[in-house]
């Protein structure tokens, strides 16, 4: 997880710069909330997005990706903070934010940010990048709230990149997560690679393979063959991230972010509009704009039976 090394020391300065931007609120909820929405007053599906390193990575470093997702017709609520990682506590904060959204507060927050778009609370997906997925997964373990689907970008479990501290692990190898929801897992070939003496930014034992095996709901995995852990960031910040996380300087980073946004849209379109052909695209390498390898574990259900929703074992009596 690159932000374990790069972000903590500079986060206070970066957050000061971010705080002057429009559409920032919610620090009393445990995270700063940043809003990106399509133009107009129509109703749009919502994506609740926790940034890397439990949210310590500044939301604005993802603005190019977030804008591409917004352009597909989604309200994106980015979440970041300036706190040391505490996955149980920050997972509880994320769950509370889902409940805050469920109670109708997001509409008022958007108006305060001079955004006219209306959130469709029947179409809410949750998303993380890197260890932001640990926060999201912990929040869903605490309770599904209004989540209908999960999107994981370069997921990382655990507290440290060496996998030496297990007290805050979300996943127990060999066991499934405690919640079930349709899931899209987006990773890449360079996630588990490392540079020099540094550990990998997404070690295989903590990264996508661990999450693939632990996911309880129907799962589509799209691996972008030529890209790396920091390539989802704004191009300017990739230059810093590549000091620790491998990236191929010859690849088109804008094409990668467009690929992520398009794949997220394909997955959610399949769910929300019941388009079986969207799920078929997620199983066809020729339907992607970059080279990919694909695998799925639909848990024995057909495309037509994959529906938006989330169940939590703790909630089942």
Coordinates of C-alpha atoms in Angstrom, one line a residue:
X1 CA 0.0 0.0 0.0
X2 CA 1.9 3.0 -1.3
X3 CA 0.2 5.5 0.9
X4 CA 1.7 3.9 4.1
X5 CA 4.9 5.5 3.0
X6 CA 4.0 8.6 0.9
X7 CA 0.9 10.2 2.2
X8 CA 0.9 10.4 6.0
X9 CA 3.7 13.0 6.3
X10 CA 2.1 15.3 3.8
X11 CA -1.6 14.7 4.5
X12 CA -2.2 17.7 6.7
X13 CA -0.8 20.1 4.1
X14 CA -2.8 18.4 1.3
X15 CA -6.0 18.5 3.3
X16 CA -5.6 22.2 3.9
X17 CA -5.5 22.7 0.2
X18 CA -8.5 20.3 -0.4
X19 CA -10.6 22.0 2.2
X20 CA -11.0 25.2 0.1
X21 CA -12.6 23.2 -2.7
X22 CA -16.4 23.2 -3.1
X23 CA -18.4 20.2 -2.0
X24 CA -16.4 19.2 1.1
X25 CA -18.3 18.4 4.2
X26 CA -18.9 15.6 6.8
X27 CA -15.8 15.7 8.9
X28 CA -18.0 15.1 12.0
X29 CA -18.9 11.7 10.4
X30 CA -15.3 10.5 10.7
X31 CA -14.5 11.2 7.0
X32 CA -14.4 14.3 4.9
X33 CA -17.0 13.9 2.1
X34 CA -16.3 15.2 -1.4
X35 CA -19.1 15.3 -4.0
X36 CA -19.0 14.8 -7.7
X37 CA -22.3 14.7 -9.7
X38 CA -23.7 14.9 -13.2
X39 CA -25.3 18.2 -14.3
X40 CA -29.0 18.6 -13.8
X41 CA -31.6 17.7 -11.2
X42 CA -32.4 14.1 -12.3
X43 CA -32.0 11.1 -10.0
X44 CA -28.7 9.3 -10.3
X45 CA -27.3 6.2 -8.7
X46 CA -24.7 6.8 -5.9
X47 CA -21.2 5.4 -5.3
X48 CA -19.7 5.8 -1.9
X49 CA -15.9 5.7 -2.4
X50 CA -13.2 5.3 0.3
X51 CA -9.7 6.2 -0.9
X52 CA -6.5 4.3 -0.3
X53 CA -4.8 3.6 3.0
X54 CA -8.1 3.6 4.9
X55 CA -9.0 7.0 3.5
X56 CA -5.7 8.8 4.2
X57 CA -5.0 9.2 0.5
X58 CA -6.5 12.6 -0.5
X59 CA -9.7 12.3 -2.6
X60 CA -8.4 14.9 -5.0
X61 CA -5.6 12.6 -6.2
X62 CA -8.4 10.5 -7.8
X63 CA -10.3 13.4 -9.4
X64 CA -9.6 12.2 -13.0
X65 CA -11.0 8.8 -12.3
X66 CA -13.9 10.1 -10.3
X67 CA -14.8 12.6 -13.1
X68 CA -14.9 9.7 -15.6
X69 CA -17.3 7.8 -13.4
X70 CA -19.4 10.8 -12.8
X71 CA -19.6 11.4 -16.6
X72 CA -21.2 7.9 -16.8
X73 CA -24.1 9.2 -14.8
X74 CA -23.2 8.5 -11.1
X75 CA -23.0 10.7 -8.0
X76 CA -19.7 9.9 -6.4
X77 CA -19.2 10.6 -2.7
X78 CA -15.4 10.4 -2.0
X79 CA -14.2 9.9 1.6
X80 CA -10.9 10.7 3.1
X81 CA -9.4 11.8 6.4
X82 CA -6.2 12.6 8.3
X83 CA -6.0 9.8 10.8
X84 CA -3.8 6.8 11.4
X85 CA -5.4 3.6 10.1
X86 CA -7.8 2.0 12.5
X87 CA -9.9 -0.4 10.4
X88 CA -12.5 -1.4 13.0
X89 CA -13.2 2.2 13.9
X90 CA -13.1 3.5 10.4
X91 CA -15.3 0.7 9.2
X92 CA -17.8 1.7 11.8
X93 CA -17.6 5.3 10.6
X94 CA -18.2 4.1 7.0
X95 CA -21.3 2.1 8.2
X96 CA -22.5 5.2 10.0
X97 CA -22.1 7.2 6.8
X98 CA -24.2 4.7 4.9
X99 CA -26.9 5.1 7.6
X100 CA -26.5 8.9 7.3
X101 CA -27.2 8.6 3.5
X102 CA -30.0 6.2 4.1
X103 CA -31.7 8.7 6.4
X104 CA -31.8 11.2 3.6
X105 CA -29.0 13.6 4.5
X106 CA -27.1 13.3 1.3
X107 CA -29.6 15.4 -0.7
X108 CA -29.2 18.3 1.8
X109 CA -25.4 17.9 1.6
X110 CA -25.5 18.1 -2.2
X111 CA -27.6 21.2 -2.0
X112 CA -25.2 22.8 0.4
X113 CA -22.5 22.0 -2.2
X114 CA -24.6 23.7 -4.9
X115 CA -25.3 20.4 -6.6
X116 CA -28.8 19.9 -8.1
X117 CA -28.5 16.2 -8.8
X118 CA -30.7 13.9 -6.7
X119 CA -29.4 10.7 -5.2
X120 CA -31.3 7.4 -5.9
X121 CA -31.0 5.6 -2.6
X122 CA -32.3 2.4 -4.2
X123 CA -29.2 2.3 -6.3
X124 CA -26.2 2.7 -4.0
X125 CA -22.9 1.0 -4.5
X126 CA -19.8 1.0 -2.2
X127 CA -16.3 1.2 -3.5
X128 CA -12.7 1.4 -2.3
X129 CA -9.2 1.6 -3.7
X130 CA -6.4 -0.4 -2.1
X131 CA -6.9 -0.5 1.7
X132 CA -10.0 1.6 1.4
X133 CA -11.6 -1.7 0.5
X134 CA -10.7 -2.9 4.0
X135 CA -12.7 0.0 5.5
X136 CA -15.7 -0.7 3.1
X137 CA -15.6 -4.4 3.9
X138 CA -15.5 -3.8 7.6
X139 CA -18.5 -1.4 7.2
X140 CA -20.5 -4.0 5.4
X141 CA -19.5 -6.6 8.0
X142 CA -21.0 -4.3 10.6
X143 CA -24.2 -4.1 8.5
X144 CA -25.3 -3.8 4.8
X145 CA -27.3 -0.6 5.4
X146 CA -28.4 0.6 1.9
X147 CA -25.5 -0.9 -0.1
X148 CA -26.6 -2.8 -3.2
X149 CA -23.2 -3.7 -4.7
X150 CA -19.5 -3.6 -4.1
X151 CA -16.7 -2.4 -6.4
X152 CA -13.1 -3.2 -5.3
X153 CA -10.2 -1.4 -7.0
X154 CA -6.8 -3.0 -6.1
X155 CA -8.1 -4.3 -2.8
X156 CA -5.7 -4.8 0.2
X157 CA -6.5 -6.4 3.5
X158 CA -4.5 -6.4 6.7
X159 CA -2.8 -3.6 8.7
X160 CA 0.7 -3.6 7.3
X161 CA 2.1 -4.5 3.9
X162 CA 4.2 -7.4 5.3
X163 CA 1.2 -9.1 6.8
X164 CA 2.8 -9.4 10.2
X165 CA 0.0 -7.7 12.2
X166 CA -3.2 -9.7 12.1
X167 CA -5.3 -8.0 14.8
X168 CA -7.2 -5.9 12.3
X169 CA -7.5 -8.4 9.4
X170 CA -10.9 -8.5 7.9
X171 CA -10.4 -11.7 6.0
X172 CA -9.6 -15.1 7.5
X173 CA -8.1 -17.2 4.8
X174 CA -10.3 -20.2 4.0
X175 CA -13.5 -18.4 5.1
X176 CA -16.0 -16.2 3.3
X177 CA -16.8 -12.6 4.3
X178 CA -19.8 -12.1 6.5
X179 CA -21.8 -10.3 3.9
X180 CA -23.1 -11.2 0.4
X181 CA -23.5 -8.7 -2.4
X182 CA -22.7 -8.6 -6.2
X183 CA -19.1 -7.6 -6.5
X184 CA -16.8 -6.3 -9.2
X185 CA -13.0 -6.8 -8.5
X186 CA -10.7 -4.6 -10.6
X187 CA -7.0 -5.3 -10.3
X188 CA -3.9 -5.4 -12.5
X189 CA -0.7 -7.4 -13.1
X190 CA 1.6 -5.1 -11.3
X191 CA -0.4 -4.9 -8.0
X192 CA 1.7 -7.7 -6.4
X193 CA 5.0 -6.6 -7.8
X194 CA 7.5 -4.8 -5.6
X195 CA 10.5 -2.4 -6.1
X196 CA 13.9 -2.8 -4.5
X197 CA 13.6 -3.2 -0.7
X198 CA 10.0 -2.1 -0.5
X199 CA 7.1 -4.6 -0.1
X200 CA 4.5 -4.8 -2.9
X201 CA 1.8 -2.2 -2.7
X202 CA -0.8 -5.0 -2.9
X203 CA 1.0 -8.2 -1.8
X204 CA -0.6 -11.3 -3.3
X205 CA -1.3 -12.7 0.2
X206 CA -3.2 -9.5 1.1
X207 CA -4.4 -8.4 -2.3
X208 CA -6.9 -9.4 -5.0
X209 CA -6.4 -13.2 -4.7
X210 CA -7.3 -13.0 -1.0
X211 CA -10.4 -11.0 -1.7
X212 CA -11.4 -13.2 -4.7
X213 CA -11.4 -16.3 -2.5
X214 CA -13.2 -14.5 0.4
X215 CA -16.0 -12.8 -1.5
X216 CA -19.4 -14.4 -0.7
X217 CA -21.5 -13.0 -3.5
X218 CA -21.4 -13.4 -7.3
X219 CA -18.1 -12.0 -8.4
X220 CA -16.6 -10.6 -11.7
X221 CA -12.8 -10.1 -11.7
X222 CA -11.2 -7.9 -14.4
X223 CA -7.4 -7.7 -14.3
X224 CA -5.8 -5.0 -16.5
X225 CA -2.7 -6.8 -17.7
X226 CA -0.3 -3.9 -18.2
X227 CA -1.1 -1.5 -15.3
X228 CA -0.1 -0.9 -11.7
X229 CA -1.4 0.0 -8.3
X230 CA -1.1 3.8 -8.6
X231 CA -2.2 4.1 -12.2
X232 CA -5.8 4.9 -11.1
X233 CA -4.5 8.2 -9.6
X234 CA -4.3 11.5 -11.4
X235 CA -1.4 11.4 -13.8
X236 CA 0.5 14.0 -11.8
X237 CA 0.5 11.8 -8.7
X238 CA 1.6 8.6 -10.5
X239 CA 5.0 10.2 -10.8
X240 CA 5.4 10.1 -7.0
X241 CA 3.7 6.8 -6.5
X242 CA 5.9 5.0 -9.0
X243 CA 8.8 5.5 -6.5
X244 CA 7.3 2.6 -4.6
X245 CA 4.7 0.9 -6.8
X246 CA 5.7 -0.4 -10.2
X247 CA 4.1 1.2 -13.2
X248 CA 4.9 0.8 -16.9
X249 CA 5.8 4.3 -18.3
X250 CA 4.8 3.2 -21.8
X251 CA 1.1 2.6 -21.0
X252 CA -1.7 5.1 -21.5
X253 CA -2.9 6.0 -18.0
X254 CA -5.9 7.9 -19.3
X255 CA -7.0 4.8 -21.1
X256 CA -6.7 2.8 -17.9
X257 CA -8.9 5.2 -15.9
X258 CA -11.4 5.2 -18.8
X259 CA -11.3 1.4 -18.6
X260 CA -12.1 1.5 -14.9
X261 CA -15.0 3.9 -15.3
X262 CA -16.4 2.0 -18.2
X263 CA -16.2 -1.4 -16.4
X264 CA -17.8 0.0 -13.3
X265 CA -20.6 1.4 -15.5
X266 CA -21.0 -2.0 -17.3
X267 CA -21.3 -3.8 -14.0
X268 CA -23.8 -1.4 -12.4
X269 CA -25.8 -1.2 -15.6
X270 CA -26.1 -5.0 -15.5
X271 CA -27.3 -4.9 -12.0
X272 CA -29.6 -1.9 -12.0
X273 CA -31.2 -2.3 -15.4
X274 CA -31.2 -6.1 -15.5
X275 CA -29.1 -6.2 -18.7
X276 CA -27.7 -9.7 -19.0
X277 CA -25.6 -8.6 -22.0
X278 CA -23.7 -6.3 -19.6
X279 CA -22.6 -9.3 -17.5
X280 CA -21.7 -11.1 -20.7
X281 CA -19.3 -8.2 -21.6
X282 CA -17.6 -8.7 -18.3
X283 CA -16.7 -12.2 -19.4
X284 CA -15.5 -11.3 -22.9
X285 CA -12.0 -9.9 -23.2
X286 CA -12.8 -8.3 -26.5
X287 CA -15.3 -5.9 -24.9
X288 CA -12.6 -4.0 -23.0
X289 CA -10.4 -1.0 -24.1
X290 CA -7.2 -2.4 -22.6
X291 CA -5.7 -5.9 -22.4
X292 CA -7.4 -7.9 -19.6
X293 CA -7.6 -11.3 -18.1
X294 CA -10.9 -12.3 -16.7
X295 CA -12.3 -14.7 -14.2
X296 CA -15.6 -15.1 -12.4
X297 CA -17.1 -16.9 -9.5
X298 CA -20.9 -16.4 -9.7
X299 CA -21.6 -18.8 -6.9
X300 CA -23.7 -21.0 -9.1
X301 CA -26.2 -18.4 -10.1
X302 CA -27.1 -17.3 -13.7
X303 CA -26.7 -13.8 -15.0
X304 CA -30.5 -13.3 -14.8
X305 CA -30.4 -14.1 -11.1
X306 CA -27.7 -11.6 -10.2
X307 CA -29.7 -8.8 -8.5
X308 CA -28.7 -5.7 -6.5
X309 CA -28.8 -6.2 -2.8
X310 CA -26.8 -7.1 0.3
X311 CA -27.3 -9.5 3.1
X312 CA -25.3 -9.8 6.3
X313 CA -25.0 -12.9 8.3
X314 CA -25.2 -10.9 11.6
X315 CA -28.5 -9.5 10.5
X316 CA -30.1 -12.9 9.7
X317 CA -32.0 -14.3 12.7

